[in-house]
Amino acid sequence: MRRVLVINTGGTIAMTADDSLESVKPLDDQAVRRILPHLAKYAEVRMLTYANLPSPHITPAFMNDLRQHILSELKTTSYDGIVVTHGTDTLEETAYFLDLTLPLTVPVVLTGAMRSSNELGADGPVNLISSVRTAIDPASRNKGVLVVFNDEIHAARHVTKTHTSNVATFQSPQYGPIGTVTKRNVIYHHVPLAREYYPVEQVEANVPLIKAVAGMDPRWLSFLSEQPVDGVVIEAFGLGNLPPAVLPALQQVLDKGVPIVIVSRCFNGQVQDLYDYDGGGRQLREMGMIFSNGLNGQKARIKLMVALQQTRDRDELDRYFEQ
Ligand code: ASP
């Protein structure tokens, strides 16, 4: 029998709906523990309550502690796979952080639920069962950290939460899922590119994420240049363009040696330094901003935080974002 460790961190999968108050809130971890008997058919499962947090409470420091905990568990016990249950709001950030920083020896799968444990059509049990089945499947090795939701297997790098309440919320725009969990088996139909791996000790960088909007007030960005930030990620327009009014404030940020990474607020496509007008990508690039490679804003932020533990050199950071 294969062995799986399920690490619970909280989220709706561990929550209960109170119909009289029309609210959903965390209880103890019983909601997830009740799924345990359904897992016994597939694997010998040890379930560990690591935390019981709604995922808006998750921080990069927590992600790093979780990473260290997974490593220490793997050092002391032999498992065929690890499953982490997590709130869906920030699940993609934790999944991508672990993808970048875990030396993976066995499959690591993140999952959760959109409907709490006592709601009709609760999706937690089936998501957890699918995740355990994915974690024990030999084909899941060497595919990076995986997110299993609604019978689909997604690569941590591309998956994102796309719907506030639908159980099919996790999608990989532009790329699609890499596999499917069917009633009989786990089937992969895509192989992700080689995974990037960066060993980190801690993640302490302060990296805000800013979204560009039409006619944005440059004063907010001047304020930023006075703050102790280590890096900035900007969700720019389209192919990677900004309103010209914000450029002087961003130049001040760059002059302080703070790297700025440009991603797009479009959720499909890559940014490129193509447009040659005031505020266009070409000018941003000439100012020294780094163009990312198809990551969304929240993931580019995680990557910059991780990269800043390796280097502060702009050209090296640039190379990190070419991958
Ligand atoms: N707000 C919840 C959380 O992220 C949503 C969920 O788990 O589905 O903790």
Coordinates of C-alpha atoms and ligand atoms in Angstrom, one line a residue:
M1 CA 0.0 0.0 0.0
R2 CA 1.4 3.4 -0.9
R3 CA 1.9 6.0 1.8
V4 CA 0.7 9.6 1.6
L5 CA 1.0 12.5 4.1
V6 CA -1.9 14.9 4.0
I7 CA -1.0 18.3 5.6
N8 CA -4.0 20.5 6.4
T9 CA -3.5 24.2 6.5
G10 CA -7.2 25.4 6.5
G11 CA -9.5 27.1 4.0
T12 CA -13.1 26.3 3.1
I13 CA -12.4 22.6 2.9
A14 CA -12.1 22.8 6.7
M15 CA -15.0 25.2 7.2
T16 CA -18.6 24.9 8.0
A17 CA -21.6 26.9 6.8
D18 CA -24.0 28.3 9.3
D19 CA -27.3 28.6 7.5
S20 CA -29.0 30.7 10.1
L21 CA -26.2 33.3 9.9
E22 CA -25.6 32.8 6.2
S23 CA -21.9 32.7 6.9
V24 CA -19.0 30.3 6.5
K25 CA -16.2 30.0 9.1
P26 CA -13.3 27.8 10.3
L27 CA -14.1 25.1 12.9
D28 CA -11.7 22.4 14.1
D29 CA -10.1 20.1 11.5
Q30 CA -12.9 17.5 11.8
A31 CA -14.4 18.5 8.5
V32 CA -11.2 17.2 6.7
R33 CA -10.7 14.3 9.1
R34 CA -14.2 13.0 8.2
I35 CA -12.8 12.3 4.6
L36 CA -10.1 10.0 5.9
P37 CA -12.0 6.7 5.7
H38 CA -12.7 7.4 1.9
L39 CA -8.9 7.7 1.4
A40 CA -8.0 4.3 2.9
K41 CA -9.0 2.5 -0.2
Y42 CA -6.2 4.2 -2.2
A43 CA -3.4 4.7 0.3
E44 CA -2.2 4.5 3.8
V45 CA -2.8 8.1 4.8
R46 CA -1.4 10.0 7.7
M47 CA -3.2 13.3 8.2
L48 CA -1.5 16.2 10.0
T49 CA -3.2 19.4 11.1
Y50 CA -0.4 21.9 10.4
A51 CA -2.7 25.0 10.7
N52 CA -6.3 25.9 10.3
L53 CA -6.1 29.3 8.5
P54 CA -8.3 31.0 6.0
S55 CA -5.9 31.5 3.1
P56 CA -6.0 35.3 3.2
H57 CA -4.0 34.9 6.4
I58 CA -1.2 33.0 4.7
T59 CA 2.1 34.8 4.3
P60 CA 5.3 34.1 2.4
A61 CA 6.9 33.3 5.8
F62 CA 4.2 30.7 6.4
M63 CA 4.8 29.2 3.0
N64 CA 8.5 28.9 3.8
D65 CA 7.8 27.3 7.2
L66 CA 5.5 24.8 5.4
R67 CA 8.3 24.1 2.9
Q68 CA 10.6 23.3 5.8
H69 CA 8.0 21.2 7.4
I70 CA 7.5 19.1 4.3
L71 CA 11.3 18.6 4.0
S72 CA 11.6 17.5 7.6
E73 CA 8.7 15.1 7.2
L74 CA 10.3 13.6 4.1
K75 CA 13.6 13.2 5.9
T76 CA 12.2 11.2 8.8
T77 CA 9.5 9.1 7.0
S78 CA 9.2 7.6 3.5
Y79 CA 6.1 8.8 1.7
D80 CA 5.0 8.2 -1.9
G81 CA 3.4 11.6 -2.1
I82 CA 2.4 14.7 -0.1
V83 CA -1.0 16.5 -0.3
V84 CA -1.5 19.9 1.2
T85 CA -5.0 21.2 1.8
H86 CA -5.2 25.0 1.5
G87 CA -7.7 27.8 1.2
T88 CA -8.3 28.6 -2.5
D89 CA -7.8 32.4 -2.3
T90 CA -4.0 32.2 -2.1
L91 CA -3.5 28.6 -3.0
E92 CA -1.8 29.4 -6.3
E93 CA 0.8 31.5 -4.5
T94 CA 1.7 28.8 -2.0
A95 CA 1.8 26.2 -4.8
Y96 CA 4.1 28.3 -7.0
F97 CA 6.4 29.1 -4.0
L98 CA 6.7 25.4 -3.2
D99 CA 7.3 24.7 -6.9
L100 CA 10.2 27.1 -7.0
T101 CA 11.8 26.1 -3.7
L102 CA 11.2 22.5 -2.9
P103 CA 13.7 19.9 -4.0
L104 CA 11.0 17.5 -5.1
T105 CA 11.5 13.8 -4.5
V106 CA 7.9 12.8 -4.5
P107 CA 4.7 14.4 -6.0
V108 CA 3.4 17.3 -4.0
V109 CA -0.3 18.2 -4.7
L110 CA -2.3 21.2 -3.4
T111 CA -6.1 21.1 -3.1
G112 CA -9.0 22.7 -1.3
A113 CA -12.7 23.3 -1.7
M114 CA -15.0 26.0 -2.9
R115 CA -18.0 24.7 -0.8
S116 CA -17.7 24.1 2.9
S117 CA -17.9 20.7 4.4
N118 CA -21.6 20.7 5.2
E119 CA -22.9 22.5 2.1
L120 CA -24.8 20.5 -0.6
G121 CA -22.4 19.4 -3.3
A122 CA -19.3 20.0 -1.1
D123 CA -16.3 19.5 -3.3
G124 CA -13.7 19.0 -0.6
P125 CA -14.0 15.2 -0.3
V126 CA -13.7 14.5 -4.0
N127 CA -10.9 17.0 -4.4
L128 CA -9.0 15.3 -1.6
I129 CA -9.6 11.8 -3.0
S130 CA -8.4 12.9 -6.5
S131 CA -5.3 14.6 -4.9
V132 CA -4.3 11.4 -3.1
R133 CA -4.9 9.4 -6.2
T134 CA -2.7 11.9 -8.1
A135 CA 0.0 11.9 -5.5
I136 CA 0.4 8.1 -5.5
D137 CA 0.5 7.8 -9.3
P138 CA 4.1 7.3 -10.6
A139 CA 3.3 9.5 -13.6
S140 CA 3.0 12.5 -11.3
R141 CA 6.7 12.4 -10.5
N142 CA 8.9 15.1 -11.9
K143 CA 6.0 17.4 -13.0
G144 CA 6.6 20.1 -10.4
V145 CA 4.1 21.0 -7.7
L146 CA 0.5 20.1 -8.9
V147 CA -2.9 21.6 -8.1
V148 CA -5.8 19.1 -8.3
F149 CA -9.3 20.5 -8.3
N150 CA -12.5 19.5 -10.0
D151 CA -11.0 16.4 -11.6
E152 CA -8.2 18.4 -13.3
I153 CA -4.5 18.5 -12.7
H154 CA -2.8 21.8 -13.1
A155 CA 0.9 22.9 -13.1
A156 CA 1.6 25.3 -10.2
R157 CA 3.2 27.8 -12.5
H158 CA 0.2 28.4 -14.7
V159 CA -2.8 27.7 -12.5
T160 CA -4.9 30.6 -11.1
K161 CA -8.2 31.1 -9.3
T162 CA -10.6 32.4 -11.9
H163 CA -14.0 32.4 -10.3
T164 CA -15.2 33.6 -6.9
S165 CA -17.5 30.7 -6.2
N166 CA -17.6 28.1 -9.0
V167 CA -16.1 24.7 -8.2
A168 CA -14.3 24.9 -11.6
T169 CA -12.5 28.0 -10.4
F170 CA -8.9 26.7 -11.0
Q171 CA -7.8 27.2 -14.6
S172 CA -4.5 27.5 -16.4
P173 CA -5.3 30.2 -19.0
Q174 CA -3.7 29.7 -22.3
Y175 CA -2.3 26.3 -21.4
G176 CA -5.1 24.3 -19.8
P177 CA -4.7 21.4 -17.3
I178 CA -1.8 19.0 -17.7
G179 CA -3.9 16.0 -16.7
T180 CA -7.3 14.6 -15.7
V181 CA -8.5 12.4 -12.9
T182 CA -11.0 10.0 -14.2
K183 CA -13.1 7.5 -12.3
R184 CA -10.6 4.8 -13.3
N185 CA -7.2 6.5 -13.5
V186 CA -5.0 9.5 -13.6
I187 CA -4.2 10.6 -17.1
Y188 CA -1.6 13.1 -18.2
H189 CA -1.9 14.8 -21.6
H190 CA 0.8 17.4 -21.3
V191 CA 4.3 17.4 -19.8
P192 CA 5.3 20.7 -18.2
L193 CA 8.7 22.3 -19.1
A194 CA 11.6 21.6 -16.8
R195 CA 11.0 23.1 -13.4
E196 CA 13.0 26.0 -12.0
Y197 CA 14.4 25.3 -8.5
Y198 CA 16.0 27.8 -6.2
P199 CA 17.2 26.8 -2.7
V200 CA 16.1 29.4 -0.2
E201 CA 16.6 29.8 3.6
Q202 CA 14.0 32.5 4.2
V203 CA 11.8 34.9 2.2
E204 CA 11.9 38.3 3.7
A205 CA 11.7 40.6 0.7
N206 CA 9.1 43.3 0.8
V207 CA 7.6 43.3 -2.8
P208 CA 4.4 45.2 -3.5
L209 CA 2.2 44.4 -6.5
I210 CA 0.6 47.4 -8.3
K211 CA -2.0 47.4 -11.0
A212 CA -1.9 50.0 -13.8
V213 CA -5.2 51.8 -14.4
A214 CA -6.1 54.5 -16.9
G215 CA -5.0 57.9 -15.7
M216 CA -3.5 56.5 -12.4
D217 CA -2.3 59.1 -9.9
P218 CA 1.5 59.2 -9.9
R219 CA 1.6 60.4 -6.3
W220 CA 1.0 56.9 -5.0
L221 CA 4.1 55.7 -6.8
S222 CA 6.2 58.6 -5.4
F223 CA 5.1 57.4 -2.0
L224 CA 6.4 54.0 -2.9
S225 CA 9.9 55.4 -3.7
E226 CA 10.1 56.6 -0.1
Q227 CA 9.2 53.2 1.4
P228 CA 11.6 50.4 2.3
V229 CA 10.7 48.1 -0.6
D230 CA 13.0 45.5 -2.1
G231 CA 11.3 45.1 -5.4
V232 CA 8.1 46.1 -7.2
V233 CA 5.8 44.2 -9.6
I234 CA 3.6 46.2 -11.9
E235 CA 0.6 44.7 -13.8
A236 CA 0.9 46.9 -16.8
F237 CA -1.5 47.3 -19.7
G238 CA -1.6 44.8 -22.6
L239 CA 1.8 44.0 -24.0
G240 CA 3.5 45.9 -21.2
N241 CA 2.8 49.7 -21.3
L242 CA 2.1 52.3 -18.7
P243 CA 0.7 55.9 -18.5
P244 CA 3.6 58.3 -19.1
A245 CA 2.7 60.3 -16.0
V246 CA 3.9 57.5 -13.7
L247 CA 7.4 57.2 -15.2
P248 CA 9.2 59.9 -13.2
A249 CA 8.1 58.3 -9.9
L250 CA 9.2 54.8 -11.2
Q251 CA 12.5 56.3 -12.3
Q252 CA 13.0 57.4 -8.6
V253 CA 12.3 53.8 -7.5
L254 CA 14.8 52.4 -10.0
D255 CA 17.4 55.1 -9.0
K256 CA 17.3 53.6 -5.5
G257 CA 18.4 50.3 -7.0
V258 CA 14.9 48.7 -6.5
P259 CA 14.1 46.3 -9.3
I260 CA 10.7 46.7 -11.1
V261 CA 9.2 43.7 -12.8
I262 CA 6.5 44.2 -15.5
V263 CA 3.7 41.7 -16.1
S264 CA 0.5 42.2 -17.9
R265 CA -2.9 42.8 -16.4
C266 CA -4.2 40.6 -19.3
F267 CA -4.3 37.0 -18.1
N268 CA -3.2 35.6 -21.5
G269 CA 0.0 36.3 -23.3
Q270 CA 3.5 37.6 -22.6
V271 CA 4.8 41.1 -22.1
Q272 CA 7.2 42.5 -24.7
D273 CA 9.1 45.8 -25.1
L274 CA 7.5 46.5 -28.5
Y275 CA 5.6 49.7 -28.3
D276 CA 7.8 52.7 -29.0
Y277 CA 5.8 55.7 -27.6
D278 CA 5.9 57.6 -24.3
G279 CA 5.1 55.0 -21.6
G280 CA 5.4 52.1 -24.1
G281 CA 7.2 48.9 -23.3
R282 CA 10.4 50.0 -25.2
Q283 CA 10.8 53.0 -22.9
L284 CA 10.1 51.0 -19.8
R285 CA 12.8 48.5 -20.8
E286 CA 15.3 51.3 -21.6
M287 CA 14.7 52.7 -18.1
G288 CA 15.8 49.3 -16.7
M289 CA 12.5 47.5 -15.9
I290 CA 12.5 43.7 -16.1
F291 CA 9.9 42.1 -18.4
S292 CA 8.4 38.9 -17.1
N293 CA 7.5 35.7 -19.0
G294 CA 3.8 35.1 -18.8
L295 CA 3.5 34.9 -15.0
N296 CA 0.6 36.7 -13.4
G297 CA 1.2 39.5 -11.0
Q298 CA 0.9 37.5 -7.8
K299 CA 3.2 34.7 -9.1
A300 CA 5.8 37.2 -10.4
R301 CA 5.8 38.7 -6.9
I302 CA 6.5 35.3 -5.4
K303 CA 9.3 34.7 -7.9
L304 CA 10.9 38.1 -7.3
M305 CA 10.8 37.5 -3.6
V306 CA 12.6 34.1 -4.1
A307 CA 15.0 35.6 -6.7
L308 CA 16.0 38.4 -4.3
Q309 CA 17.2 35.8 -1.9
Q310 CA 19.7 34.7 -4.6
T311 CA 20.8 38.0 -6.1
R312 CA 20.1 41.8 -6.2
D313 CA 21.9 42.2 -9.5
R314 CA 19.5 43.6 -12.1
D315 CA 20.9 41.7 -15.1
E316 CA 20.8 38.4 -13.2
L317 CA 17.2 39.1 -12.1
D318 CA 16.5 39.8 -15.7
R319 CA 17.7 36.3 -16.6
Y320 CA 15.5 34.8 -13.8
F321 CA 12.5 36.3 -15.5
E322 CA 13.5 35.1 -19.0
Q323 CA 12.8 31.5 -17.8
Ligands
ASP1 N1 -11.7 32.3 1.6 C1 -11.4 30.9 1.5 C2 -9.9 30.7 1.8 O1 -9.1 30.9 0.9 C3 -11.8 30.4 0.2 C4 -11.6 28.9 0.1 O2 -10.8 28.2 0.8 O3 -12.2 28.4 -0.9 O4 -9.5 30.3 2.9

